[in-house]
Amino acid sequence: MNRICEIFGIEKPIIQGAMAWAATAPLVGAVSEAGGLGVLGVGFAPPEFVEMQIRETKKLTDKPFAINVFIEKEEILSRVTEVAIAEKAPVIYADTIIGLDPALTKKYIDIWHENGMKVVVKASILNDAVIADNAGADAVIIKGWEAGGHVTYETTMTLVPLAVETLSCPVIAGGGIIDGRGIVAAMALGAEGFEMGSAFLMTEECDVHPNVKEAIIKSGDMDTVVTGSCTGEPCRQVVNPLSEKLCRIEDENPKAVAADLIREMASSSLRLAMADGDMVNGAVMVGQCASRLNKVKKAADVINDAMKEAKEIIGSLSL
Amino acid sequence: MNRICEIFGIEKPIIQGAMAWAATAPLVGAVSEAGGLGVLGVGFAPPEFVEMQIRETKKLTDKPFAINVFIEKEEILSRVTEVAIAEKAPVIYADTIIGLDPALTKKYIDIWHENGMKVVVKASILNDAVIADNAGADAVIIKGWEAGGHVTYETTMTLVPLAVETLSCPVIAGGGIIDGRGIVAAMALGAEGFEMGSAFLMTEECDVHPNVKEAIIKSGDMDTVVTGSCTGEPCRQVVNPLSEKLCRIEDENPKAVAADLIREMASSSLRLAMADGDMVNGAVMVGQCASRLNKVKKAADVINDAMKEAKEIIGSLSL
């Protein structure tokens, strides 16, 4: 049996990415109901919203799902943990943008475990993955640079095998995976689970503004860009007037000046795109695989088509 | 039978990367003699040096090998083509940093074909791959962003399947491949051949300064960096005093100013590292996979170990 399925009590080793303003109850319920692990993208949300989203999700599925929390400000972490315990959330999907605090990570993984929850931690550098593994995470998600949203600099092809050879817990690969090809590639690299974000953005159940899906369909090769490296929080998004403005600021200014300007401009840009459909000032955070995403599907079809294709590819490989 | 082996007349579908100042006759001969395709990294070299290297290679192997040419300045292209024809070079490995000229590409692929040579073209954006395919290339190498030296921005996980689904000729994957894991991942993505650069830098036969191999052994996660994006010719190298200086110049200056400063500083930096072992002012161009390269092997062992591991992985995959 697949270890990721065993640990999280799911039928298919597919994890849906914790996308803020996109991974809300309708998508999460659909993914979990189809046998994957739905993840509420509520990492920056207030506890009341988290509680409401958990309750909505439970109306749609009685299978396991996860809630996204950030291992950063303990005040928020503690309040969201209370909600998670009260609502009996089955899985915690913890992360930070870059640089996990080892003590805080260990403290909360222990609390979550004591309360019967499973814990998966997302990392995009090896050191964060090691911290999570040492702190007792049940599995670690390795997010490669090709993924959407916040990333660091190592790609899936590089970081997944490095993590597999270094960690004691099972590894889930994320970044560049949208179908059976990506799943089998990740398996070859040593991953036992597969996170897809962008592919689930392109589902009927994903409650984002239609402009977002249209922008992804239109995107081809080289149509995403990483902005804000100067802030220490690089972020991949679709090339549009906002991203061009951010890049221009980075090009034309010394690093420290650019960082201040970009932080202010980027702060509510994800909401502007996802909720309001603003394709001028909003940030459509999606992976490089946007170039291969050309239609909107049902979440269950994303999972089942990918699993079917993966099995076919495995059967066809020979050297 | 594997199409890449069939086209190039080789036994194993492994192509050695065209590394300037590193891929000279001793390495090329060893790779071809072991059944892969050795490639002379003479893309920027004068025709006399190319001629000498071809002759040296022929002393070491009578199996097929390739010579690297740049589809840029026609004067050089024409003179190197004369040498290749006179010396009966079996394969041309053509590329440019970014932006192939369609007419020039077609003109020279025709000339090479008329003279009995096979042609593989390296591309790191889809558009260059399409130009090469339309011009009649026998195969295209897709080089992902995780690779060493000159790169663009799309990773192996993203660009390889996109190219496989777009092109009519077979695709060879490069970037992040050092072993059987990488080979099987690339196969899953649809590639039929596998280019390795960094792994061959780390061979006994690769005639670079020992400091280069030592720097790669020491490199871990996040120890390579892409410099010179402002010049339009981004380049991946090991983090060292030179790379830090280049990054500081990019951080502290408007783009146009930084580009001029960087071009001057970077111009002979590869030679300084590879030939002289200068780890302060020299550029050690290697892929992100440097984090997993920890020993020097024989070139034949790089090939045979990777093929053996790939077969084992294929036999072990199940979902």
XYZ file of C-alpha atoms in Angstrom:
638
model
C 0.000 0.000 0.000
C 1.094 3.546 -0.732
C 2.447 5.116 2.495
C 0.899 8.531 1.828
C -2.555 6.940 1.483
C -1.963 4.928 4.647
C -0.809 7.912 6.745
C -3.592 10.290 5.745
C -6.368 7.737 5.291
C -6.947 8.622 1.639
C -7.493 6.435 -1.417
C -5.207 8.162 -3.954
C -1.846 9.771 -3.096
C -2.818 13.150 -4.534
C -2.668 16.297 -2.400
C -4.336 19.502 -3.506
C -2.179 22.622 -3.056
C -3.089 25.084 -0.271
C -3.969 28.007 -2.521
C -5.152 31.096 -0.658
C -8.352 32.679 -2.046
C -8.899 29.593 -4.230
C -8.829 26.415 -2.141
C -12.054 26.908 -0.231
C -14.677 24.367 0.837
C -16.180 23.571 -2.609
C -12.803 22.524 -4.076
C -11.530 20.889 -0.893
C -14.705 18.871 -0.470
C -14.599 17.733 -4.103
C -10.942 16.659 -3.935
C -11.391 14.714 -0.705
C -14.654 13.177 -1.873
C -12.792 11.964 -5.001
C -10.226 10.187 -2.829
C -7.401 12.753 -2.704
C -6.506 15.083 0.148
C -8.272 18.440 -0.129
C -6.503 21.288 1.659
C -8.174 24.485 2.848
C -5.968 27.382 1.727
C -6.599 29.363 4.878
C -2.992 29.993 5.911
C -3.437 33.743 6.256
C -7.122 33.740 7.220
C -8.648 34.705 10.599
C -9.729 31.805 12.880
C -13.452 32.543 12.343
C -13.049 32.040 8.599
C -11.101 28.818 9.175
C -13.895 27.501 11.411
C -16.557 28.364 8.851
C -14.574 26.734 6.044
C -14.049 23.515 8.026
C -17.797 23.320 8.704
C -18.606 23.912 5.022
C -16.126 21.244 3.973
C -17.630 18.692 6.364
C -21.002 19.221 4.694
C -19.451 18.089 1.400
C -17.385 15.102 2.526
C -16.764 12.884 5.507
C -13.353 11.886 4.155
C -10.068 13.369 5.451
C -9.064 16.890 4.478
C -6.399 19.314 5.711
C -6.167 22.893 6.841
C -3.224 25.103 5.958
C -1.483 26.908 8.830
C 1.642 29.060 8.864
C 4.353 28.279 11.393
C 5.115 31.928 11.970
C 3.208 34.177 14.357
C 2.409 32.042 17.414
C -0.634 34.091 18.381
C -2.426 33.155 15.135
C -1.005 29.626 15.139
C -2.381 29.019 18.607
C -5.857 30.339 17.788
C -6.110 28.354 14.550
C -4.912 25.244 16.405
C -7.770 25.700 18.913
C -10.243 25.825 16.031
C -8.665 22.775 14.394
C -8.891 20.792 17.626
C -12.469 21.868 18.343
C -13.544 21.007 14.793
C -11.518 17.760 14.719
C -9.631 18.678 11.523
C -8.056 15.407 10.340
C -4.817 16.813 8.895
C -2.668 19.915 9.363
C -0.789 21.194 6.296
C 1.867 23.450 7.831
C 4.371 25.669 6.111
C 6.140 28.970 6.009
C 7.472 30.888 3.029
C 11.104 30.174 3.853
C 12.961 29.396 7.084
C 11.037 27.216 9.560
C 11.579 27.900 13.270
C 12.711 24.466 14.582
C 11.396 24.930 18.142
C 8.013 26.300 17.076
C 7.680 23.569 14.445
C 8.386 20.816 16.995
C 6.062 22.364 19.609
C 3.086 22.528 17.261
C 3.652 19.193 15.542
C 3.576 17.663 19.048
C 0.343 19.498 19.918
C -1.316 18.440 16.640
C -0.215 14.829 17.098
C -1.443 14.768 20.715
C -4.822 15.830 19.397
C -5.027 13.023 16.860
C -4.148 15.027 13.790
C -1.728 13.980 11.056
C 0.799 16.579 9.932
C 2.303 17.298 6.533
C 4.813 20.132 6.217
C 5.626 21.931 2.976
C 9.238 22.934 2.322
C 10.962 24.496 -0.654
C 14.535 24.240 0.612
C 16.230 21.135 2.000
C 16.889 22.716 5.376
C 13.188 23.357 6.051
C 12.450 19.757 5.033
C 15.052 18.486 7.504
C 13.609 20.663 10.296
C 10.127 19.255 9.604
C 11.399 15.680 9.464
C 13.318 16.066 12.731
C 10.243 17.612 14.366
C 8.229 14.489 13.545
C 6.204 15.474 10.472
C 4.304 12.494 9.029
C 5.345 13.530 5.514
C 7.044 16.457 3.810
C 5.919 18.184 0.615
C 8.822 19.368 -1.528
C 7.726 22.323 -3.627
C 9.919 22.999 -6.663
C 10.633 26.412 -8.171
C 8.333 25.757 -11.130
C 5.291 25.848 -8.845
C 2.957 28.818 -8.481
C 2.936 31.341 -5.648
C 5.786 31.488 -3.140
C 8.807 29.473 -4.141
C 12.529 29.448 -3.569
C 15.050 28.429 -6.223
C 15.445 24.659 -6.392
C 13.416 22.711 -8.953
C 11.375 19.549 -8.495
C 13.914 17.472 -10.497
C 16.684 18.546 -8.128
C 15.130 18.928 -4.712
C 12.849 15.871 -4.627
C 15.604 13.229 -4.991
C 17.840 15.193 -2.609
C 15.059 15.188 0.005
C 14.221 11.519 -0.598
C 17.864 10.606 0.015
C 18.067 12.810 3.129
C 14.777 12.518 5.062
C 13.360 9.639 7.068
C 9.677 10.442 6.375
C 7.966 9.966 2.990
C 8.226 12.763 0.447
C 5.393 14.304 -1.583
C 6.481 16.166 -4.740
C 4.925 19.437 -5.865
C 5.785 21.810 -8.715
C 5.235 20.959 -12.374
C 2.777 18.113 -11.747
C -0.554 18.308 -13.566
C -1.059 14.814 -14.972
C 0.173 11.233 -15.229
C 3.471 12.289 -16.773
C 4.263 14.435 -13.725
C 3.163 11.728 -11.297
C 5.408 9.056 -12.807
C 8.313 11.516 -13.077
C 7.903 12.314 -9.375
C 7.728 8.586 -8.546
C 11.001 8.018 -10.420
C 12.544 10.805 -8.328
C 11.475 8.917 -5.206
C 8.262 10.717 -4.206
C 5.359 8.714 -2.763
C 2.708 11.442 -3.022
C 1.924 14.148 -5.559
C 0.749 17.691 -4.920
C -1.089 19.547 -7.656
C -2.067 23.189 -7.275
C -2.504 24.807 -10.690
C -4.392 21.800 -12.085
C -6.984 22.196 -9.307
C -7.243 25.953 -9.939
C -8.577 24.867 -13.332
C -11.559 22.962 -11.940
C -15.268 23.663 -11.994
C -15.352 23.493 -8.199
C -12.586 26.061 -7.708
C -14.359 29.235 -6.773
C -12.126 31.880 -8.336
C -13.094 34.623 -10.766
C -13.476 33.258 -14.343
C -10.797 35.715 -15.527
C -8.234 33.669 -13.579
C -8.998 30.469 -15.460
C -9.052 32.334 -18.754
C -5.614 33.871 -18.036
C -4.215 30.391 -17.363
C -5.704 28.956 -20.552
C -4.081 31.776 -22.533
C -0.653 31.239 -20.922
C 2.069 29.543 -22.932
C 5.783 28.934 -22.507
C 7.556 31.710 -20.565
C 4.246 33.319 -19.555
C 4.836 33.110 -15.801
C 7.502 35.034 -13.922
C 8.979 35.085 -10.428
C 8.622 38.531 -8.873
C 9.782 40.006 -5.599
C 13.052 38.103 -5.158
C 14.400 41.297 -3.578
C 11.877 40.940 -0.726
C 13.155 37.481 0.209
C 9.725 36.087 -0.683
C 9.851 35.291 -4.398
C 6.487 34.549 -5.953
C 5.498 33.005 -9.300
C 2.594 34.560 -11.189
C 1.257 35.044 -14.693
C 2.910 37.822 -16.703
C 0.501 40.787 -16.724
C 0.621 44.554 -16.141
C 1.174 44.040 -12.384
C 4.055 41.590 -12.850
C 5.630 43.871 -15.438
C 5.384 46.771 -13.016
C 6.981 44.681 -10.243
C 9.816 43.552 -12.533
C 10.414 47.118 -13.681
C 10.696 48.247 -10.069
C 13.280 45.515 -9.434
C 15.209 46.424 -12.591
C 15.306 50.142 -11.990
C 16.022 50.360 -8.276
C 18.606 49.180 -5.769
C 17.389 46.081 -3.908
C 16.305 47.685 -0.612
C 14.279 50.423 -2.315
C 12.642 47.907 -4.679
C 11.700 45.609 -1.790
C 9.710 48.318 0.009
C 7.897 49.384 -3.153
C 7.064 45.800 -4.119
C 5.793 44.734 -0.685
C 3.252 47.519 -0.716
C 2.114 46.876 -4.270
C 1.890 43.087 -3.883
C 0.103 42.957 -0.535
C -3.484 42.503 -1.697
C -2.720 41.516 -5.284
C -3.683 37.849 -4.920
C -7.154 38.737 -3.634
C -7.609 41.290 -6.413
C -7.032 38.589 -9.034
C -8.712 35.582 -7.443
C -11.802 37.263 -5.973
C -12.282 40.331 -8.161
C -10.834 39.084 -11.464
C -8.596 42.145 -11.757
C -6.049 41.121 -14.406
C -4.277 44.481 -14.356
C -3.412 44.948 -10.680
C -4.008 41.380 -9.504
C -1.524 38.492 -9.199
C -2.559 35.196 -10.834
C -0.334 32.814 -8.892
C 0.101 29.673 -10.965
C 2.937 27.332 -11.861
C 4.953 27.154 -15.078
C 2.671 24.269 -16.053
C 0.068 26.927 -16.929
C 1.483 26.483 -20.430
C -0.069 23.002 -20.536
C -3.374 23.766 -18.775
C -5.972 24.453 -21.427
C -9.332 23.481 -20.024
C -11.533 23.492 -16.957
C -12.327 20.029 -15.592
C -14.089 18.497 -12.623
C -11.748 17.974 -9.640
C -12.530 14.242 -9.649
C -11.513 14.059 -13.322
C -8.194 15.804 -12.604
C -7.444 13.042 -10.086
C -8.814 10.081 -12.004
C -7.395 11.092 -15.399
C -3.949 11.642 -13.858
C -3.980 8.297 -12.015
C -5.138 6.455 -15.131
C -2.482 8.095 -17.309
C 0.194 7.393 -14.682
C -0.668 3.686 -14.692
C -0.553 3.593 -18.491
C 2.857 5.314 -18.547
C 4.248 2.898 -15.950
C 3.087 0.021 -18.122
C 4.744 1.510 -21.204
C 8.228 2.318 -19.847
C 11.104 0.260 -21.142
C 14.794 0.902 -21.642
C 14.712 0.240 -30.499
C 15.251 3.619 -28.935
C 14.912 6.336 -31.612
C 17.792 8.448 -30.282
C 20.159 5.456 -30.487
C 18.912 4.715 -33.982
C 19.316 8.282 -35.283
C 22.798 8.879 -33.921
C 24.112 5.332 -34.215
C 24.844 5.009 -30.498
C 24.190 2.176 -28.045
C 22.778 4.107 -25.064
C 20.521 7.180 -25.349
C 22.820 9.355 -23.243
C 24.189 12.632 -24.601
C 27.038 14.434 -22.873
C 26.503 18.192 -22.486
C 28.554 20.559 -24.668
C 30.533 22.185 -21.863
C 33.056 24.769 -23.030
C 36.555 24.400 -21.496
C 35.544 20.997 -20.104
C 34.185 18.745 -22.864
C 37.416 18.182 -24.787
C 38.679 15.058 -26.539
C 39.507 12.910 -23.467
C 35.934 13.172 -22.091
C 34.233 13.042 -25.488
C 36.206 9.972 -26.522
C 35.411 8.217 -23.244
C 31.668 8.932 -23.461
C 31.380 7.787 -27.075
C 33.568 4.747 -26.455
C 31.195 3.793 -23.593
C 28.216 3.910 -25.982
C 26.832 7.385 -25.360
C 27.207 10.472 -27.554
C 30.265 12.528 -26.605
C 30.047 16.192 -27.612
C 33.032 18.493 -28.126
C 32.265 21.723 -26.250
C 33.883 23.897 -28.897
C 30.995 26.268 -29.586
C 33.083 29.405 -29.068
C 36.433 27.983 -30.205
C 38.406 28.911 -33.344
C 38.204 26.449 -36.287
C 41.836 25.315 -35.792
C 41.054 24.194 -32.254
C 37.909 22.395 -33.442
C 39.943 20.542 -36.069
C 42.577 19.526 -33.527
C 39.914 18.336 -31.048
C 38.131 16.241 -33.688
C 41.431 14.555 -34.591
C 42.225 13.877 -30.929
C 38.760 12.416 -30.383
C 39.107 10.085 -33.372
C 42.282 8.665 -31.813
C 40.211 7.632 -28.790
C 37.096 6.220 -30.439
C 35.723 5.244 -33.803
C 32.142 5.571 -32.558
C 29.932 8.613 -33.286
C 30.544 11.897 -31.477
C 29.290 15.451 -31.985
C 30.732 18.929 -32.264
C 29.034 21.941 -30.743
C 28.429 24.937 -33.020
C 26.595 28.183 -32.392
C 23.945 29.285 -34.871
C 24.927 32.928 -34.555
C 27.753 34.585 -36.475
C 27.676 33.064 -39.971
C 31.365 33.714 -40.603
C 32.374 31.376 -37.766
C 29.544 28.934 -38.505
C 30.686 28.606 -42.095
C 34.343 28.016 -41.182
C 33.510 25.440 -38.491
C 31.168 23.705 -40.941
C 34.059 23.405 -43.432
C 36.169 21.758 -40.739
C 33.326 19.428 -39.760
C 32.837 18.352 -43.371
C 36.557 17.880 -44.003
C 36.948 15.846 -40.809
C 33.694 13.915 -41.374
C 32.232 14.808 -37.965
C 29.305 12.389 -37.477
C 26.944 14.722 -35.561
C 26.427 18.469 -35.211
C 25.139 19.709 -31.828
C 23.843 23.189 -32.643
C 22.493 25.838 -30.337
C 22.366 29.444 -29.391
C 21.872 31.017 -25.988
C 18.343 32.189 -26.741
C 16.505 33.088 -29.955
C 17.409 30.911 -32.963
C 17.417 32.604 -36.380
C 14.961 30.419 -38.391
C 16.532 31.055 -41.820
C 20.107 30.504 -40.644
C 19.049 27.380 -38.730
C 17.347 25.892 -41.806
C 20.237 26.818 -44.111
C 22.862 25.088 -41.971
C 20.781 22.045 -41.035
C 20.358 21.491 -44.793
C 24.112 21.856 -45.386
C 24.935 19.442 -42.541
C 22.396 16.901 -43.746
C 23.658 17.142 -47.349
C 27.091 16.265 -46.009
C 25.882 13.175 -44.203
C 25.811 14.586 -40.682
C 23.042 14.106 -38.134
C 21.862 17.242 -36.318
C 20.663 17.745 -32.774
C 19.649 21.244 -31.682
C 19.549 22.423 -28.081
C 16.721 24.751 -27.006
C 15.715 26.184 -23.670
C 12.477 27.820 -24.764
C 9.667 26.218 -26.729
C 9.960 28.650 -29.611
C 13.586 27.717 -30.324
C 12.604 24.035 -30.189
C 9.840 24.648 -32.746
C 12.245 26.534 -35.039
C 14.702 23.612 -34.879
C 11.958 21.050 -35.492
C 10.595 22.980 -38.474
C 14.118 23.334 -39.864
C 14.486 19.541 -39.890
C 16.585 18.808 -36.788
C 16.868 15.039 -36.195
C 16.219 15.600 -32.472
C 15.900 18.500 -30.039
C 17.504 18.758 -26.607
C 15.322 20.580 -24.103
C 17.502 22.184 -21.437
C 15.683 23.041 -18.209
C 16.480 25.970 -15.930
C 18.075 23.709 -13.328
C 20.953 22.977 -15.708
C 24.368 24.607 -15.494
C 25.658 27.416 -17.677
C 23.330 29.377 -19.942
C 19.664 28.748 -19.262
C 16.356 30.502 -19.611
C 13.511 30.128 -17.134
C 11.468 26.999 -17.806
C 12.283 23.826 -15.866
C 12.742 20.286 -17.149
C 9.431 19.162 -15.539
C 7.561 21.861 -17.456
C 9.311 22.286 -20.770
C 9.995 18.638 -21.665
C 6.336 17.481 -21.766
C 5.332 20.722 -23.523
C 7.959 20.076 -26.208
C 7.047 16.387 -26.497
C 3.422 17.360 -27.106
C 4.384 20.076 -29.626
C 7.300 18.794 -31.741
C 7.397 16.129 -34.432
C 11.006 15.035 -33.787
C 12.151 13.093 -30.691
C 13.035 15.050 -27.545
C 16.147 14.667 -25.389
C 15.805 16.043 -21.842
C 18.585 17.931 -20.076
C 18.736 19.730 -16.717
C 18.652 17.897 -13.384
C 19.618 14.481 -14.779
C 22.598 12.771 -13.163
C 21.426 9.192 -12.618
C 18.711 6.581 -13.113
C 16.137 8.615 -11.199
C 16.562 11.508 -13.631
C 16.468 9.226 -16.659
C 13.200 7.570 -15.676
C 11.665 10.927 -14.694
C 12.586 12.275 -18.135
C 11.138 9.155 -19.798
C 7.864 9.695 -17.930
C 7.823 13.271 -19.247
C 8.116 11.862 -22.770
C 11.842 12.229 -23.508
C 13.623 9.539 -25.517
C 17.189 10.653 -24.787
C 18.956 12.086 -21.752
C 21.599 14.784 -21.627
C 23.934 14.954 -18.653
C 26.439 17.767 -18.229
C 27.369 18.195 -14.571
C 27.650 14.420 -14.013
C 30.291 14.262 -16.762
C 32.147 17.261 -15.306
C 32.683 14.959 -12.332
C 34.572 12.288 -14.281
C 38.216 11.248 -14.267
C 38.416 11.930 -17.992
C 37.096 15.493 -17.729
C 40.162 17.678 -18.017
C 39.232 20.614 -15.786
C 41.199 21.996 -12.854
C 40.745 19.832 -9.714
C 39.364 22.868 -7.843
C 36.265 22.680 -10.058
C 35.429 19.127 -9.006
C 36.138 19.993 -5.382
C 33.776 22.996 -5.536
C 31.008 20.752 -6.908
C 31.547 18.111 -4.219
C 31.231 20.818 -1.552
C 28.018 22.255 -3.061
C 24.714 21.543 -1.345
C 21.142 22.750 -1.698
C 20.889 26.393 -2.858
C 24.627 26.547 -3.651
C 24.222 27.481 -7.305
C 22.783 30.755 -8.548
C 21.672 32.249 -11.852
C 23.604 35.438 -12.594
C 23.399 37.956 -15.406
C 19.650 37.876 -16.065
C 19.955 41.605 -16.814
C 22.205 40.829 -19.800
C 19.572 38.605 -21.423
C 21.986 35.663 -21.071
C 21.302 34.192 -17.609
C 23.920 31.713 -16.467
C 23.922 29.169 -13.611
C 27.116 28.795 -11.595
C 28.329 27.819 -8.135
C 27.971 30.506 -5.461
C 31.445 31.997 -4.900
C 33.052 35.454 -4.597
C 32.528 36.100 -8.334
C 28.834 35.142 -8.289
C 28.302 37.245 -5.169
C 29.932 40.207 -6.868
C 27.736 39.728 -9.963
C 24.579 39.490 -7.839
C 25.555 42.588 -5.880
C 26.007 44.503 -9.128
C 22.507 43.424 -10.234
C 21.028 44.341 -6.841
C 22.622 47.766 -6.590
C 22.265 49.111 -10.112
C 19.585 49.812 -12.684
C 19.388 46.998 -15.254
C 21.256 48.645 -18.142
C 24.187 49.738 -15.968
C 24.404 46.292 -14.339
C 24.379 44.536 -17.725
C 27.454 46.413 -18.962
C 29.390 45.828 -15.738
C 28.483 42.122 -15.668
C 29.329 41.433 -19.306
C 32.839 42.712 -18.795
C 33.379 40.829 -15.543
C 31.919 37.531 -16.782
C 33.632 37.402 -20.183
C 36.581 35.139 -19.349
C 35.266 33.816 -16.031
C 34.523 30.288 -17.276
C 38.088 29.810 -18.528
C 39.475 31.194 -15.258
C 37.619 28.508 -13.298
C 37.873 25.529 -15.615
C 41.462 25.953 -16.842
C 43.145 27.893 -14.034
C 41.110 26.704 -11.031
C 40.446 30.282 -9.919
C 37.587 29.923 -7.437
C 37.492 33.647 -6.619
C 37.121 35.266 -10.047
C 36.135 32.161 -12.027
C 32.648 30.832 -12.844
C 32.018 27.141 -12.065
C 29.069 26.514 -14.381
C 27.175 23.505 -13.050
C 23.545 22.517 -12.558
C 21.497 22.532 -9.349
C 22.205 18.799 -9.193
C 25.657 19.746 -7.879
C 24.002 19.194 -4.492
C 23.854 15.443 -5.272
C 27.243 15.061 -6.995
C 29.725 13.898 -4.415
C 32.377 11.888 -6.174
C 34.517 11.620 -9.278
C 33.771 8.573 -11.439
C 34.853 7.157 -14.765
C 32.680 8.412 -17.658
C 31.722 4.838 -18.548
C 30.532 4.286 -14.964
C 28.363 7.435 -15.076
C 26.604 5.952 -18.107
C 26.412 2.331 -16.999
C 25.406 3.065 -13.396
C 22.646 5.413 -14.575
C 21.292 2.928 -17.135
C 21.337 0.087 -14.593
C 19.569 2.201 -11.954
C 17.013 3.371 -14.518
C 16.137 -0.211 -15.402
C 15.786 -1.109 -11.709
C 13.498 1.873 -11.094
C 11.322 0.997 -14.098
C 10.958 -2.518 -12.699
C 9.966 -1.196 -9.273
C 7.291 1.362 -10.219
C 3.727 0.547 -9.280
C 0.705 2.628 -8.466
